[in-house]
Amino acid sequence: MSYRIKDRLEIAIFFDGKEFPLDRVNVFNFLHMSSSTRLGLPMVRLSLLDSVHWLTKNVSLADGVKVQVVIKVKDKPTTYKFRLNLHKTEIAASGIQYDIDGYLDAPRYWLESSTTPIRGSSYDVLGTVAQQTGLTYDGTRTADVQLWHPMSKKFFHFVREVVDHGYKDSKSCMQSAVTLGGELRYRDVSQVLPVKGRFVSSKYRNGTFIATDYKPKSFSGLMNALSGYASEFYAPSIHTDDSVTKDKVSVSKRNTQLAMNSALHKNIGKSAVQFRPIDCGNVHAKYEEAIYQNRRISNLYSMGVELVTPDVTGLEPLDWVSFEAGTPSDKAQNRPLSGDYLVASKAIYIQGINYFEKFELYRMGIDARIPGQE
């Protein structure tokens, strides 16, 4: 009773452990699953036409009902687990159409709050939260030991706050994401890591994924206005003689040119000044400096590419990938777009006989000269 796409893959959908019959009568409209550094948890949107009223007879679509999507590729199944958030129904001539929205099956992470403090580094805190809420964990060790207080925040809000103040070293930029497979990732995106996948936009080559369409984009002007040009940070202290002032960050870059006009940068004396809360000595030494550093470096990831591939990649947010734009013959023309990128978002989209994965990729700059650079 599964749904096949050109013998490439097979899809089965379960509600509360019962398989929905995807036969010739019922209709699978589309499936959209997404994970991102901007989402607290991965989300799913699903549309079905139930011509035999199977859902009405067999499942009560109440809040929190388990929804499972099983995608089998080359006889290897992958199960994605969600919980129902909301659904809409529409009476059609041939049955009932259901539009279903859900979140990853980690309700404690999504809904539960805590007042219990956790002592350790931010790496330790996220590992403890993952263990308590049923997620797996892959993190980068950090140098920011303190007593972290959730203060009745939901776990996913607490994690965001901890990540904001996470600190590894003077060049680190800490980011987190939860994958569609239920893994909480905590990474220093400034760290140079090997690429996990290679995209090409021309002819497919062995060991690559084909990008059937791509769209470059840039937010460098907006991001540089927010924090790139002469942004300054000031944190007063009552337990030391010196307050902290910082107006520079150090970065490890993969690209020859940052997306910043250095000539313009020199002409700006001072930009936005951030005044942080008074340091009372009850947080780690880089607590306030870390949020300035993490946000300012992350804002440098302002050059991006959106691309679509029909391949099943296995890639997830916070993986590094490479992208080769154009054909080898016009390499010089497309050099500014080609290079290594960080995966910020991933979406799996299935409609009709089409399977696509869409990615948002970002990096700090380009591998060519930028006008205005010296």
CSV table of C-alpha atoms in Angstrom, one decimal:
chain,number,residue,atom,x,y,z
A,1,MET,CA,0.0,0.0,0.0
A,2,SER,CA,3.0,2.3,-0.4
A,3,TYR,CA,3.5,4.9,-3.1
A,4,ARG,CA,6.2,4.4,-5.7
A,5,ILE,CA,8.1,7.0,-7.8
A,6,LYS,CA,9.5,5.5,-11.0
A,7,ASP,CA,11.0,2.6,-9.2
A,8,ARG,CA,13.5,5.1,-7.6
A,9,LEU,CA,11.9,5.1,-4.2
A,10,GLU,CA,8.9,4.1,-2.2
A,11,ILE,CA,6.9,6.0,0.4
A,12,ALA,CA,4.7,4.7,3.2
A,13,ILE,CA,2.7,6.9,5.7
A,14,PHE,CA,1.6,5.8,9.1
A,15,PHE,CA,-0.9,7.4,11.5
A,16,ASP,CA,-0.7,6.2,15.1
A,17,GLY,CA,1.1,3.1,13.9
A,18,LYS,CA,-1.4,2.3,11.1
A,19,GLU,CA,-0.4,2.5,7.5
A,20,PHE,CA,-2.5,4.8,5.3
A,21,PRO,CA,-3.5,2.9,2.1
A,22,LEU,CA,-1.9,4.7,-0.8
A,23,ASP,CA,-3.6,2.7,-3.5
A,24,ARG,CA,-5.4,3.6,-6.7
A,25,VAL,CA,-8.4,5.1,-4.9
A,26,ASN,CA,-6.6,7.3,-2.3
A,27,VAL,CA,-4.4,10.1,-3.6
A,28,PHE,CA,-1.0,11.3,-2.3
A,29,ASN,CA,-0.9,15.0,-3.2
A,30,PHE,CA,2.4,16.1,-1.7
A,31,LEU,CA,4.9,15.9,1.1
A,32,HIS,CA,7.2,18.6,2.4
A,33,MET,CA,9.7,18.1,5.2
A,34,SER,CA,12.2,20.8,6.3
A,35,SER,CA,15.0,21.3,8.8
A,36,SER,CA,16.9,24.5,9.3
A,37,THR,CA,19.2,26.4,11.7
A,38,ARG,CA,16.3,28.9,11.9
A,39,LEU,CA,13.7,26.3,13.1
A,40,GLY,CA,13.4,25.0,16.6
A,41,LEU,CA,12.5,21.6,15.2
A,42,PRO,CA,12.0,20.1,11.8
A,43,MET,CA,8.5,20.4,10.3
A,44,VAL,CA,6.3,18.4,8.0
A,45,ARG,CA,3.4,19.3,5.7
A,46,LEU,CA,1.4,16.5,4.1
A,47,SER,CA,-1.6,16.5,1.8
A,48,LEU,CA,-3.7,13.4,1.1
A,49,LEU,CA,-7.1,12.7,-0.5
A,50,ASP,CA,-8.9,10.0,1.5
A,51,SER,CA,-11.5,8.6,-0.9
A,52,VAL,CA,-12.6,5.7,1.3
A,53,HIS,CA,-12.8,7.7,4.6
A,54,TRP,CA,-10.0,5.5,6.0
A,55,LEU,CA,-8.8,8.2,8.5
A,56,THR,CA,-12.3,8.8,9.8
A,57,LYS,CA,-12.8,5.1,10.5
A,58,ASN,CA,-9.3,4.2,11.8
A,59,VAL,CA,-7.6,7.2,13.4
A,60,SER,CA,-8.6,10.2,15.5
A,61,LEU,CA,-6.5,13.0,14.2
A,62,ALA,CA,-6.0,14.6,17.6
A,63,ASP,CA,-3.2,16.8,18.8
A,64,GLY,CA,0.1,14.9,19.2
A,65,VAL,CA,-0.9,11.8,17.1
A,66,LYS,CA,2.2,10.1,15.8
A,67,VAL,CA,2.8,10.5,12.0
A,68,GLN,CA,5.6,8.5,10.4
A,69,VAL,CA,6.9,8.8,6.9
A,70,VAL,CA,9.0,5.9,5.6
A,71,ILE,CA,11.1,6.6,2.4
A,72,LYS,CA,12.8,3.5,0.9
A,73,VAL,CA,15.6,4.0,-1.5
A,74,LYS,CA,17.4,1.0,-3.0
A,75,ASP,CA,15.7,-1.2,-0.5
A,76,LYS,CA,17.1,0.9,2.4
A,77,PRO,CA,14.2,2.5,4.4
A,78,THR,CA,14.5,5.7,6.4
A,79,THR,CA,11.8,6.6,8.9
A,80,TYR,CA,10.9,10.2,9.7
A,81,LYS,CA,8.9,10.6,12.9
A,82,PHE,CA,6.6,13.5,13.6
A,83,ARG,CA,3.7,14.6,15.9
A,84,LEU,CA,0.5,16.1,14.5
A,85,ASN,CA,0.3,19.8,15.2
A,86,LEU,CA,-2.8,20.8,13.2
A,87,HIS,CA,-4.8,19.7,10.2
A,88,LYS,CA,-7.5,21.0,7.9
A,89,THR,CA,-10.1,19.0,6.0
A,90,GLU,CA,-12.0,19.9,2.8
A,91,ILE,CA,-14.9,17.8,1.4
A,92,ALA,CA,-14.1,17.0,-2.3
A,93,ALA,CA,-16.2,15.2,-4.9
A,94,SER,CA,-14.1,12.1,-4.6
A,95,GLY,CA,-13.4,12.1,-0.9
A,96,ILE,CA,-11.9,14.1,2.0
A,97,GLN,CA,-8.7,16.1,1.5
A,98,TYR,CA,-6.4,16.4,4.5
A,99,ASP,CA,-3.7,19.0,4.9
A,100,ILE,CA,-1.6,18.0,7.8
A,101,ASP,CA,1.1,19.9,9.7
A,102,GLY,CA,3.4,18.4,12.2
A,103,TYR,CA,6.7,18.8,14.1
A,104,LEU,CA,9.5,16.3,14.8
A,105,ASP,CA,8.6,13.6,17.3
A,106,ALA,CA,10.5,15.3,20.2
A,107,PRO,CA,7.5,16.8,22.2
A,108,ARG,CA,9.6,17.3,25.4
A,109,TYR,CA,12.1,19.4,23.5
A,110,TRP,CA,9.3,21.4,21.8
A,111,LEU,CA,6.9,21.8,24.6
A,112,GLU,CA,8.5,21.2,28.0
A,113,SER,CA,10.1,23.8,30.2
A,114,SER,CA,12.6,23.4,33.1
A,115,THR,CA,13.8,25.2,36.2
A,116,THR,CA,16.7,22.8,36.9
A,117,PRO,CA,20.1,24.5,36.3
A,118,ILE,CA,22.9,22.5,34.5
A,119,ARG,CA,26.5,23.0,35.4
A,120,GLY,CA,29.1,22.5,32.6
A,121,SER,CA,30.1,23.9,29.3
A,122,SER,CA,27.5,24.7,26.6
A,123,TYR,CA,28.6,21.4,24.9
A,124,ASP,CA,27.6,19.6,28.1
A,125,VAL,CA,24.3,21.5,28.4
A,126,LEU,CA,23.1,20.6,24.9
A,127,GLY,CA,24.1,17.0,25.4
A,128,THR,CA,22.1,16.8,28.7
A,129,VAL,CA,19.0,18.5,27.0
A,130,ALA,CA,19.3,16.0,24.1
A,131,GLN,CA,19.4,13.1,26.4
A,132,GLN,CA,16.4,14.3,28.5
A,133,THR,CA,14.3,15.0,25.4
A,134,GLY,CA,14.9,11.9,23.3
A,135,LEU,CA,17.3,13.5,20.7
A,136,THR,CA,20.7,12.2,19.7
A,137,TYR,CA,23.6,14.5,19.9
A,138,ASP,CA,26.7,15.6,17.9
A,139,GLY,CA,28.5,18.6,19.4
A,140,THR,CA,31.7,20.6,19.4
A,141,ARG,CA,33.5,20.9,22.8
A,142,THR,CA,33.6,24.4,24.2
A,143,ALA,CA,35.4,26.5,26.9
A,144,ASP,CA,32.5,28.1,28.7
A,145,VAL,CA,31.8,26.2,31.9
A,146,GLN,CA,29.2,27.8,34.2
A,147,LEU,CA,25.9,27.1,35.9
A,148,TRP,CA,23.3,27.5,33.1
A,149,HIS,CA,19.7,28.4,34.3
A,150,PRO,CA,16.7,27.6,32.0
A,151,MET,CA,14.4,29.9,34.1
A,152,SER,CA,11.2,28.1,33.0
A,153,LYS,CA,12.0,28.4,29.3
A,154,LYS,CA,11.0,25.7,26.9
A,155,PHE,CA,14.0,23.5,26.1
A,156,PHE,CA,14.3,24.7,22.5
A,157,HIS,CA,14.3,28.3,23.6
A,158,PHE,CA,16.9,27.5,26.3
A,159,VAL,CA,19.1,25.8,23.8
A,160,ARG,CA,19.0,28.9,21.5
A,161,GLU,CA,20.1,31.0,24.5
A,162,VAL,CA,22.9,28.7,25.5
A,163,VAL,CA,24.2,28.6,21.8
A,164,ASP,CA,24.1,32.4,21.6
A,165,HIS,CA,26.5,32.5,24.6
A,166,GLY,CA,28.5,29.5,23.6
A,167,TYR,CA,32.3,30.1,23.2
A,168,LYS,CA,35.1,27.8,22.0
A,169,ASP,CA,37.9,30.3,21.2
A,170,SER,CA,38.5,33.7,19.8
A,171,LYS,CA,37.5,32.7,16.2
A,172,SER,CA,34.5,30.4,17.0
A,173,CYS,CA,31.0,30.9,15.8
A,174,MET,CA,28.6,28.5,17.5
A,175,GLN,CA,25.4,27.4,15.7
A,176,SER,CA,22.9,24.6,16.3
A,177,ALA,CA,20.2,22.7,14.4
A,178,VAL,CA,18.0,19.6,14.7
A,179,THR,CA,18.1,17.3,11.8
A,180,LEU,CA,15.1,15.4,10.3
A,181,GLY,CA,16.6,12.3,11.8
A,182,GLY,CA,16.3,13.7,15.3
A,183,GLU,CA,20.0,14.7,15.9
A,184,LEU,CA,20.8,17.9,17.8
A,185,ARG,CA,23.9,19.4,16.2
A,186,TYR,CA,26.1,21.9,17.8
A,187,ARG,CA,28.9,23.2,15.7
A,188,ASP,CA,31.6,25.8,15.4
A,189,VAL,CA,30.9,26.9,11.8
A,190,SER,CA,34.2,28.8,11.6
A,191,GLN,CA,36.0,25.5,11.9
A,192,VAL,CA,37.2,24.3,8.5
A,193,LEU,CA,35.8,20.8,8.1
A,194,PRO,CA,35.8,18.4,5.1
A,195,VAL,CA,32.9,18.7,2.7
A,196,LYS,CA,30.2,16.0,3.0
A,197,GLY,CA,28.8,16.4,-0.6
A,198,ARG,CA,29.6,17.9,-4.0
A,199,PHE,CA,27.0,19.6,-6.2
A,200,VAL,CA,27.5,20.3,-9.9
A,201,SER,CA,25.2,22.3,-12.1
A,202,SER,CA,26.4,20.8,-15.4
A,203,LYS,CA,26.9,17.2,-16.4
A,204,TYR,CA,26.7,14.6,-13.6
A,205,ARG,CA,30.0,13.1,-12.5
A,206,ASN,CA,30.7,10.1,-10.3
A,207,GLY,CA,30.5,11.1,-6.6
A,208,THR,CA,28.5,14.3,-7.2
A,209,PHE,CA,24.9,15.4,-6.9
A,210,ILE,CA,23.3,17.2,-9.8
A,211,ALA,CA,21.8,20.7,-9.2
A,212,THR,CA,19.0,21.0,-11.7
A,213,ASP,CA,18.4,24.6,-10.8
A,214,TYR,CA,20.1,27.2,-8.6
A,215,LYS,CA,19.7,30.8,-7.6
A,216,PRO,CA,22.4,33.0,-6.2
A,217,LYS,CA,21.5,35.5,-3.5
A,218,SER,CA,23.3,38.0,-1.3
A,219,PHE,CA,22.4,39.8,1.9
A,220,SER,CA,25.9,41.4,2.4
A,221,GLY,CA,24.6,45.0,2.4
A,222,LEU,CA,22.0,44.2,5.1
A,223,MET,CA,24.3,42.1,7.2
A,224,ASN,CA,27.2,44.5,7.0
A,225,ALA,CA,24.9,47.3,8.0
A,226,LEU,CA,23.8,45.3,11.1
A,227,SER,CA,27.3,44.3,12.3
A,228,GLY,CA,29.9,44.4,9.7
A,229,TYR,CA,31.1,48.0,9.6
A,230,ALA,CA,32.7,49.1,12.9
A,231,SER,CA,30.1,47.4,15.2
A,232,GLU,CA,31.2,47.8,18.8
A,233,PHE,CA,30.4,45.9,22.0
A,234,TYR,CA,30.7,47.2,25.6
A,235,ALA,CA,30.1,45.2,28.8
A,236,PRO,CA,30.6,46.9,32.2
A,237,SER,CA,31.7,44.8,35.2
A,238,ILE,CA,31.3,45.1,39.0
A,239,HIS,CA,33.7,42.3,40.0
A,240,THR,CA,36.8,43.3,38.0
A,241,ASP,CA,38.5,46.6,37.5
A,242,ASP,CA,38.1,46.6,33.7
A,243,SER,CA,35.0,46.6,31.6
A,244,VAL,CA,35.1,44.8,28.2
A,245,THR,CA,35.1,46.7,25.0
A,246,LYS,CA,35.4,44.9,21.6
A,247,ASP,CA,35.2,46.2,18.1
A,248,LYS,CA,36.9,43.4,16.1
A,249,VAL,CA,36.4,39.7,15.5
A,250,SER,CA,38.8,37.2,14.0
A,251,VAL,CA,37.5,34.8,11.3
A,252,SER,CA,38.8,31.7,9.6
A,253,LYS,CA,37.6,32.1,6.0
A,254,ARG,CA,37.5,29.6,3.1
A,255,ASN,CA,37.1,32.3,0.5
A,256,THR,CA,39.6,34.7,-1.0
A,257,GLN,CA,37.4,37.7,-0.4
A,258,LEU,CA,34.9,38.5,2.3
A,259,ALA,CA,31.6,40.1,1.1
A,260,MET,CA,32.6,43.5,2.5
A,261,ASN,CA,33.8,46.7,1.0
A,262,SER,CA,37.1,47.3,2.7
A,263,ALA,CA,37.4,50.9,1.3
A,264,LEU,CA,34.0,51.7,2.8
A,265,HIS,CA,34.9,50.0,6.0
A,266,LYS,CA,38.0,52.3,6.5
A,267,ASN,CA,35.8,55.4,6.1
A,268,ILE,CA,33.4,54.5,8.9
A,269,GLY,CA,34.6,55.6,12.3
A,270,LYS,CA,32.0,53.9,14.5
A,271,SER,CA,28.7,52.1,13.8
A,272,ALA,CA,26.2,50.5,16.2
A,273,VAL,CA,27.3,50.1,19.8
A,274,GLN,CA,25.9,47.2,21.8
A,275,PHE,CA,25.6,47.7,25.6
A,276,ARG,CA,25.4,44.4,27.4
A,277,PRO,CA,24.2,43.7,30.9
A,278,ILE,CA,26.6,44.3,33.8
A,279,ASP,CA,28.9,41.3,34.5
A,280,CYS,CA,28.4,40.3,38.1
A,281,GLY,CA,30.8,37.3,37.9
A,282,ASN,CA,28.2,34.6,37.8
A,283,VAL,CA,28.7,33.6,34.2
A,284,HIS,CA,31.7,32.3,32.2
A,285,ALA,CA,34.4,34.9,31.4
A,286,LYS,CA,33.3,35.2,27.7
A,287,TYR,CA,29.6,35.1,28.2
A,288,GLU,CA,28.7,38.5,26.9
A,289,GLU,CA,31.6,38.6,24.4
A,290,ALA,CA,30.4,35.3,22.9
A,291,ILE,CA,27.0,36.6,21.8
A,292,TYR,CA,28.7,39.6,20.1
A,293,GLN,CA,31.2,37.3,18.4
A,294,ASN,CA,28.7,34.6,17.4
A,295,ARG,CA,26.3,37.1,15.8
A,296,ARG,CA,28.9,39.2,14.1
A,297,ILE,CA,30.7,36.3,12.5
A,298,SER,CA,27.4,34.6,11.5
A,299,ASN,CA,26.3,37.8,9.8
A,300,LEU,CA,29.3,37.4,7.5
A,301,TYR,CA,27.7,34.3,6.0
A,302,SER,CA,25.8,36.6,3.7
A,303,MET,CA,26.5,35.1,0.2
A,304,GLY,CA,24.2,32.2,-0.7
A,305,VAL,CA,22.9,29.8,-3.2
A,306,GLU,CA,19.5,28.1,-3.3
A,307,LEU,CA,19.6,24.9,-5.3
A,308,VAL,CA,17.4,21.9,-6.1
A,309,THR,CA,18.5,18.3,-6.7
A,310,PRO,CA,16.6,15.2,-7.6
A,311,ASP,CA,19.2,13.1,-5.7
A,312,VAL,CA,18.8,11.6,-2.3
A,313,THR,CA,21.8,13.2,-0.6
A,314,GLY,CA,21.7,12.4,3.1
A,315,LEU,CA,23.0,15.9,3.8
A,316,GLU,CA,21.8,17.9,6.8
A,317,PRO,CA,22.0,21.4,8.2
A,318,LEU,CA,25.5,22.4,9.4
A,319,ASP,CA,27.2,20.1,6.9
A,320,TRP,CA,29.8,21.6,4.6
A,321,VAL,CA,29.3,21.0,0.8
A,322,SER,CA,30.9,22.2,-2.4
A,323,PHE,CA,29.1,23.7,-5.4
A,324,GLU,CA,30.4,24.0,-8.9
A,325,ALA,CA,28.4,26.5,-11.0
A,326,GLY,CA,28.2,26.4,-14.8
A,327,THR,CA,30.3,24.0,-16.9
A,328,PRO,CA,34.1,23.4,-16.8
A,329,SER,CA,34.5,25.5,-20.0
A,330,ASP,CA,33.1,28.6,-18.3
A,331,LYS,CA,34.8,28.1,-15.0
A,332,ALA,CA,36.3,31.6,-14.9
A,333,GLN,CA,32.9,33.2,-15.4
A,334,ASN,CA,31.3,31.1,-12.6
A,335,ARG,CA,34.2,31.2,-10.2
A,336,PRO,CA,32.6,33.7,-7.9
A,337,LEU,CA,29.7,31.3,-7.2
A,338,SER,CA,31.7,28.1,-7.0
A,339,GLY,CA,33.3,26.8,-3.8
A,340,ASP,CA,32.5,25.5,-0.3
A,341,TYR,CA,29.2,26.4,1.4
A,342,LEU,CA,27.5,25.7,4.8
A,343,VAL,CA,24.1,24.0,4.7
A,344,ALA,CA,21.6,26.3,6.5
A,345,SER,CA,18.4,24.6,5.5
A,346,LYS,CA,17.2,21.4,3.8
A,347,ALA,CA,13.8,20.5,2.5
A,348,ILE,CA,12.5,17.2,1.0
A,349,TYR,CA,9.6,17.7,-1.4
A,350,ILE,CA,7.6,15.0,-3.1
A,351,GLN,CA,4.7,15.7,-5.5
A,352,GLY,CA,3.3,13.4,-8.1
A,353,ILE,CA,6.2,11.4,-9.6
A,354,ASN,CA,8.8,14.1,-8.6
A,355,TYR,CA,11.3,13.9,-5.7
A,356,PHE,CA,13.4,16.9,-4.9
A,357,GLU,CA,15.7,18.1,-2.2
A,358,LYS,CA,16.2,21.9,-1.8
A,359,PHE,CA,19.1,23.5,0.0
A,360,GLU,CA,20.0,26.9,1.3
A,361,LEU,CA,23.7,27.3,1.3
A,362,TYR,CA,25.8,30.2,2.7
A,363,ARG,CA,29.4,31.3,3.0
A,364,MET,CA,31.3,34.4,3.9
A,365,GLY,CA,32.4,35.6,0.5
A,366,ILE,CA,33.5,34.6,-3.0
A,367,ASP,CA,36.6,33.3,-4.7
A,368,ALA,CA,37.0,36.4,-6.9
A,369,ARG,CA,37.7,40.1,-6.5
A,370,ILE,CA,34.8,42.2,-5.2
A,371,PRO,CA,34.5,45.8,-6.5
A,372,GLY,CA,35.6,48.1,-3.7
A,373,GLN,CA,38.0,45.6,-2.2
A,374,GLU,CA,41.6,46.6,-1.9
